Amino acid sequence: MIMSSFATMRPVLTSIGVLAITALGIAATPAHAQGRKHREDARTCASFGIGYGTPGYGNCMLEQQHRRDFKQRKTLEEMALTSQIAKDGQIMAERARRQRCDRNPDRHECRRR
């Protein structure tokens, strides 16, 4: 009985699923994200009391973009630094393992696999 009701609902559920996935795909497009960022910047400038179309508004929007670019660049630099630190840590761990194996080749970690 439950299976038969599910079988009748399957096309409807499939359609809803496809629509939901499509909506998520559209919402995640770069153009949508760019528009959202622009609206956030416009709200920020408006909250400072700067009117649309004034020279101050243009300067405010540029400043918001510079702030966003700086934040993104800083994040990328931090990620690169973290990656380098992790790589250096792996190299140091491998060196330490080799030194232990040179001192005592019978260690479990030194045996060939």
mmCIF file with all atom_site columns, C-alpha atoms in Angstrom:
data_model
loop_
_atom_site.group_PDB
_atom_site.id
_atom_site.type_symbol
_atom_site.label_atom_id
_atom_site.label_alt_id
_atom_site.label_comp_id
_atom_site.label_asym_id
_atom_site.label_entity_id
_atom_site.label_seq_id
_atom_site.pdbx_PDB_ins_code
_atom_site.Cartn_x
_atom_site.Cartn_y
_atom_site.Cartn_z
_atom_site.occupancy
_atom_site.B_iso_or_equiv
_atom_site.pdbx_formal_charge
_atom_site.auth_seq_id
_atom_site.auth_comp_id
_atom_site.auth_asym_id
_atom_site.auth_atom_id
_atom_site.pdbx_PDB_model_num
ATOM 1   C CA . MET A 1 1   ? 0.000  0.000  0.000   1.00 0.00 ? 1   MET A CA 1
ATOM 2   C CA . ILE A 1 2   ? 2.799  2.415  0.887   1.00 0.00 ? 2   ILE A CA 1
ATOM 3   C CA . MET A 1 3   ? 4.743  1.363  -2.208  1.00 0.00 ? 3   MET A CA 1
ATOM 4   C CA . SER A 1 4   ? 1.779  1.982  -4.495  1.00 0.00 ? 4   SER A CA 1
ATOM 5   C CA . SER A 1 5   ? 1.239  5.503  -3.105  1.00 0.00 ? 5   SER A CA 1
ATOM 6   C CA . PHE A 1 6   ? 4.955  6.201  -3.523  1.00 0.00 ? 6   PHE A CA 1
ATOM 7   C CA . ALA A 1 7   ? 4.811  4.976  -7.111  1.00 0.00 ? 7   ALA A CA 1
ATOM 8   C CA . THR A 1 8   ? 2.007  7.434  -7.878  1.00 0.00 ? 8   THR A CA 1
ATOM 9   C CA . MET A 1 9   ? 3.889  10.290 -6.182  1.00 0.00 ? 9   MET A CA 1
ATOM 10  C CA . ARG A 1 10  ? 7.254  9.535  -7.845  1.00 0.00 ? 10  ARG A CA 1
ATOM 11  C CA . PRO A 1 11  ? 6.786  11.822 -10.892 1.00 0.00 ? 11  PRO A CA 1
ATOM 12  C CA . VAL A 1 12  ? 5.725  14.714 -8.668  1.00 0.00 ? 12  VAL A CA 1
ATOM 13  C CA . LEU A 1 13  ? 8.636  14.195 -6.277  1.00 0.00 ? 13  LEU A CA 1
ATOM 14  C CA . THR A 1 14  ? 11.066 13.923 -9.191  1.00 0.00 ? 14  THR A CA 1
ATOM 15  C CA . SER A 1 15  ? 9.779  17.179 -10.673 1.00 0.00 ? 15  SER A CA 1
ATOM 16  C CA . ILE A 1 16  ? 10.109 18.953 -7.338  1.00 0.00 ? 16  ILE A CA 1
ATOM 17  C CA . GLY A 1 17  ? 13.647 17.630 -6.939  1.00 0.00 ? 17  GLY A CA 1
ATOM 18  C CA . VAL A 1 18  ? 14.669 18.785 -10.409 1.00 0.00 ? 18  VAL A CA 1
ATOM 19  C CA . LEU A 1 19  ? 13.193 22.240 -9.785  1.00 0.00 ? 19  LEU A CA 1
ATOM 20  C CA . ALA A 1 20  ? 14.989 22.530 -6.453  1.00 0.00 ? 20  ALA A CA 1
ATOM 21  C CA . ILE A 1 21  ? 18.341 21.574 -7.957  1.00 0.00 ? 21  ILE A CA 1
ATOM 22  C CA . THR A 1 22  ? 17.822 24.007 -10.839 1.00 0.00 ? 22  THR A CA 1
ATOM 23  C CA . ALA A 1 23  ? 16.934 26.820 -8.436  1.00 0.00 ? 23  ALA A CA 1
ATOM 24  C CA . LEU A 1 24  ? 20.050 26.147 -6.380  1.00 0.00 ? 24  LEU A CA 1
ATOM 25  C CA . GLY A 1 25  ? 22.167 26.134 -9.530  1.00 0.00 ? 25  GLY A CA 1
ATOM 26  C CA . ILE A 1 26  ? 20.807 29.486 -10.638 1.00 0.00 ? 26  ILE A CA 1
ATOM 27  C CA . ALA A 1 27  ? 21.259 30.989 -7.188  1.00 0.00 ? 27  ALA A CA 1
ATOM 28  C CA . ALA A 1 28  ? 24.901 29.895 -7.086  1.00 0.00 ? 28  ALA A CA 1
ATOM 29  C CA . THR A 1 29  ? 25.983 31.475 -10.382 1.00 0.00 ? 29  THR A CA 1
ATOM 30  C CA . PRO A 1 30  ? 28.836 33.999 -10.287 1.00 0.00 ? 30  PRO A CA 1
ATOM 31  C CA . ALA A 1 31  ? 26.621 36.719 -11.794 1.00 0.00 ? 31  ALA A CA 1
ATOM 32  C CA . HIS A 1 32  ? 24.121 36.275 -8.974  1.00 0.00 ? 32  HIS A CA 1
ATOM 33  C CA . ALA A 1 33  ? 26.896 36.422 -6.383  1.00 0.00 ? 33  ALA A CA 1
ATOM 34  C CA . GLN A 1 34  ? 28.311 39.576 -7.991  1.00 0.00 ? 34  GLN A CA 1
ATOM 35  C CA . GLY A 1 35  ? 24.885 41.210 -7.921  1.00 0.00 ? 35  GLY A CA 1
ATOM 36  C CA . ARG A 1 36  ? 24.457 40.272 -4.271  1.00 0.00 ? 36  ARG A CA 1
ATOM 37  C CA . LYS A 1 37  ? 27.838 41.826 -3.414  1.00 0.00 ? 37  LYS A CA 1
ATOM 38  C CA . HIS A 1 38  ? 26.909 44.992 -5.317  1.00 0.00 ? 38  HIS A CA 1
ATOM 39  C CA . ARG A 1 39  ? 23.633 45.259 -3.389  1.00 0.00 ? 39  ARG A CA 1
ATOM 40  C CA . GLU A 1 40  ? 25.479 44.765 -0.087  1.00 0.00 ? 40  GLU A CA 1
ATOM 41  C CA . ASP A 1 41  ? 27.938 47.520 -1.015  1.00 0.00 ? 41  ASP A CA 1
ATOM 42  C CA . ALA A 1 42  ? 25.074 49.827 -2.021  1.00 0.00 ? 42  ALA A CA 1
ATOM 43  C CA . ARG A 1 43  ? 23.355 49.198 1.337   1.00 0.00 ? 43  ARG A CA 1
ATOM 44  C CA . THR A 1 44  ? 26.616 49.918 3.163   1.00 0.00 ? 44  THR A CA 1
ATOM 45  C CA . CYS A 1 45  ? 27.060 53.228 1.332   1.00 0.00 ? 45  CYS A CA 1
ATOM 46  C CA . ALA A 1 46  ? 23.419 54.124 1.922   1.00 0.00 ? 46  ALA A CA 1
ATOM 47  C CA . SER A 1 47  ? 23.836 53.389 5.643   1.00 0.00 ? 47  SER A CA 1
ATOM 48  C CA . PHE A 1 48  ? 26.624 56.005 5.666   1.00 0.00 ? 48  PHE A CA 1
ATOM 49  C CA . GLY A 1 49  ? 24.073 58.524 4.372   1.00 0.00 ? 49  GLY A CA 1
ATOM 50  C CA . ILE A 1 50  ? 25.629 58.843 0.926   1.00 0.00 ? 50  ILE A CA 1
ATOM 51  C CA . GLY A 1 51  ? 23.050 59.366 -1.827  1.00 0.00 ? 51  GLY A CA 1
ATOM 52  C CA . TYR A 1 52  ? 23.013 57.397 -5.058  1.00 0.00 ? 52  TYR A CA 1
ATOM 53  C CA . GLY A 1 53  ? 24.536 59.278 -7.998  1.00 0.00 ? 53  GLY A CA 1
ATOM 54  C CA . THR A 1 54  ? 26.726 61.563 -5.908  1.00 0.00 ? 54  THR A CA 1
ATOM 55  C CA . PRO A 1 55  ? 30.535 61.589 -6.215  1.00 0.00 ? 55  PRO A CA 1
ATOM 56  C CA . GLY A 1 56  ? 30.706 60.341 -2.635  1.00 0.00 ? 56  GLY A CA 1
ATOM 57  C CA . TYR A 1 57  ? 28.577 57.347 -3.573  1.00 0.00 ? 57  TYR A CA 1
ATOM 58  C CA . GLY A 1 58  ? 30.977 56.389 -6.350  1.00 0.00 ? 58  GLY A CA 1
ATOM 59  C CA . ASN A 1 59  ? 33.941 56.757 -4.012  1.00 0.00 ? 59  ASN A CA 1
ATOM 60  C CA . CYS A 1 60  ? 32.168 54.686 -1.371  1.00 0.00 ? 60  CYS A CA 1
ATOM 61  C CA . MET A 1 61  ? 31.426 51.907 -3.854  1.00 0.00 ? 61  MET A CA 1
ATOM 62  C CA . LEU A 1 62  ? 35.077 51.892 -4.973  1.00 0.00 ? 62  LEU A CA 1
ATOM 63  C CA . GLU A 1 63  ? 36.208 51.744 -1.358  1.00 0.00 ? 63  GLU A CA 1
ATOM 64  C CA . GLN A 1 64  ? 33.899 48.790 -0.700  1.00 0.00 ? 64  GLN A CA 1
ATOM 65  C CA . GLN A 1 65  ? 35.361 46.980 -3.718  1.00 0.00 ? 65  GLN A CA 1
ATOM 66  C CA . HIS A 1 66  ? 38.913 47.709 -2.534  1.00 0.00 ? 66  HIS A CA 1
ATOM 67  C CA . ARG A 1 67  ? 38.008 46.390 0.904   1.00 0.00 ? 67  ARG A CA 1
ATOM 68  C CA . ARG A 1 68  ? 36.598 43.197 -0.612  1.00 0.00 ? 68  ARG A CA 1
ATOM 69  C CA . ASP A 1 69  ? 39.641 42.750 -2.888  1.00 0.00 ? 69  ASP A CA 1
ATOM 70  C CA . PHE A 1 70  ? 42.030 43.259 0.036   1.00 0.00 ? 70  PHE A CA 1
ATOM 71  C CA . LYS A 1 71  ? 40.140 40.726 2.135   1.00 0.00 ? 71  LYS A CA 1
ATOM 72  C CA . GLN A 1 72  ? 40.219 38.169 -0.687  1.00 0.00 ? 72  GLN A CA 1
ATOM 73  C CA . ARG A 1 73  ? 43.929 38.716 -1.322  1.00 0.00 ? 73  ARG A CA 1
ATOM 74  C CA . LYS A 1 74  ? 44.688 38.383 2.396   1.00 0.00 ? 74  LYS A CA 1
ATOM 75  C CA . THR A 1 75  ? 42.718 35.131 2.542   1.00 0.00 ? 75  THR A CA 1
ATOM 76  C CA . LEU A 1 76  ? 44.621 33.718 -0.445  1.00 0.00 ? 76  LEU A CA 1
ATOM 77  C CA . GLU A 1 77  ? 47.960 34.706 1.089   1.00 0.00 ? 77  GLU A CA 1
ATOM 78  C CA . GLU A 1 78  ? 47.001 33.065 4.395   1.00 0.00 ? 78  GLU A CA 1
ATOM 79  C CA . MET A 1 79  ? 45.969 29.888 2.571   1.00 0.00 ? 79  MET A CA 1
ATOM 80  C CA . ALA A 1 80  ? 49.301 29.803 0.693   1.00 0.00 ? 80  ALA A CA 1
ATOM 81  C CA . LEU A 1 81  ? 51.198 30.295 3.937   1.00 0.00 ? 81  LEU A CA 1
ATOM 82  C CA . THR A 1 82  ? 49.222 27.556 5.677   1.00 0.00 ? 82  THR A CA 1
ATOM 83  C CA . SER A 1 83  ? 49.870 25.214 2.764   1.00 0.00 ? 83  SER A CA 1
ATOM 84  C CA . GLN A 1 84  ? 53.607 25.952 2.883   1.00 0.00 ? 84  GLN A CA 1
ATOM 85  C CA . ILE A 1 85  ? 53.713 25.355 6.638   1.00 0.00 ? 85  ILE A CA 1
ATOM 86  C CA . ALA A 1 86  ? 51.940 22.003 6.186   1.00 0.00 ? 86  ALA A CA 1
ATOM 87  C CA . LYS A 1 87  ? 54.357 21.003 3.413   1.00 0.00 ? 87  LYS A CA 1
ATOM 88  C CA . ASP A 1 88  ? 57.355 21.959 5.565   1.00 0.00 ? 88  ASP A CA 1
ATOM 89  C CA . GLY A 1 89  ? 55.903 19.935 8.432   1.00 0.00 ? 89  GLY A CA 1
ATOM 90  C CA . GLN A 1 90  ? 55.598 16.864 6.224   1.00 0.00 ? 90  GLN A CA 1
ATOM 91  C CA . ILE A 1 91  ? 59.201 17.248 5.079   1.00 0.00 ? 91  ILE A CA 1
ATOM 92  C CA . MET A 1 92  ? 60.416 17.567 8.662   1.00 0.00 ? 92  MET A CA 1
ATOM 93  C CA . ALA A 1 93  ? 58.377 14.539 9.771   1.00 0.00 ? 93  ALA A CA 1
ATOM 94  C CA . GLU A 1 94  ? 59.831 12.458 6.925   1.00 0.00 ? 94  GLU A CA 1
ATOM 95  C CA . ARG A 1 95  ? 63.371 13.537 7.831   1.00 0.00 ? 95  ARG A CA 1
ATOM 96  C CA . ALA A 1 96  ? 62.792 12.609 11.465  1.00 0.00 ? 96  ALA A CA 1
ATOM 97  C CA . ARG A 1 97  ? 61.394 9.217  10.417  1.00 0.00 ? 97  ARG A CA 1
ATOM 98  C CA . ARG A 1 98  ? 64.467 8.567  8.235   1.00 0.00 ? 98  ARG A CA 1
ATOM 99  C CA . GLN A 1 99  ? 66.795 9.508  11.109  1.00 0.00 ? 99  GLN A CA 1
ATOM 100 C CA . ARG A 1 100 ? 64.968 7.116  13.450  1.00 0.00 ? 100 ARG A CA 1
ATOM 101 C CA . CYS A 1 101 ? 65.202 4.379  10.839  1.00 0.00 ? 101 CYS A CA 1
ATOM 102 C CA . ASP A 1 102 ? 68.922 5.061  10.333  1.00 0.00 ? 102 ASP A CA 1
ATOM 103 C CA . ARG A 1 103 ? 69.482 4.624  14.091  1.00 0.00 ? 103 ARG A CA 1
ATOM 104 C CA . ASN A 1 104 ? 67.258 1.551  14.409  1.00 0.00 ? 104 ASN A CA 1
ATOM 105 C CA . PRO A 1 105 ? 66.227 -0.144 11.126  1.00 0.00 ? 105 PRO A CA 1
ATOM 106 C CA . ASP A 1 106 ? 64.172 -2.753 13.016  1.00 0.00 ? 106 ASP A CA 1
ATOM 107 C CA . ARG A 1 107 ? 61.529 -0.231 14.021  1.00 0.00 ? 107 ARG A CA 1
ATOM 108 C CA . HIS A 1 108 ? 58.011 -1.030 12.839  1.00 0.00 ? 108 HIS A CA 1
ATOM 109 C CA . GLU A 1 109 ? 57.761 2.184  10.799  1.00 0.00 ? 109 GLU A CA 1
ATOM 110 C CA . CYS A 1 110 ? 61.026 1.320  8.989   1.00 0.00 ? 110 CYS A CA 1
ATOM 111 C CA . ARG A 1 111 ? 60.025 -2.052 7.632   1.00 0.00 ? 111 ARG A CA 1
ATOM 112 C CA . ARG A 1 112 ? 59.360 -2.276 3.926   1.00 0.00 ? 112 ARG A CA 1
ATOM 113 C CA . ARG A 1 113 ? 55.732 -2.693 3.012   1.00 0.00 ? 113 ARG A CA 1
#
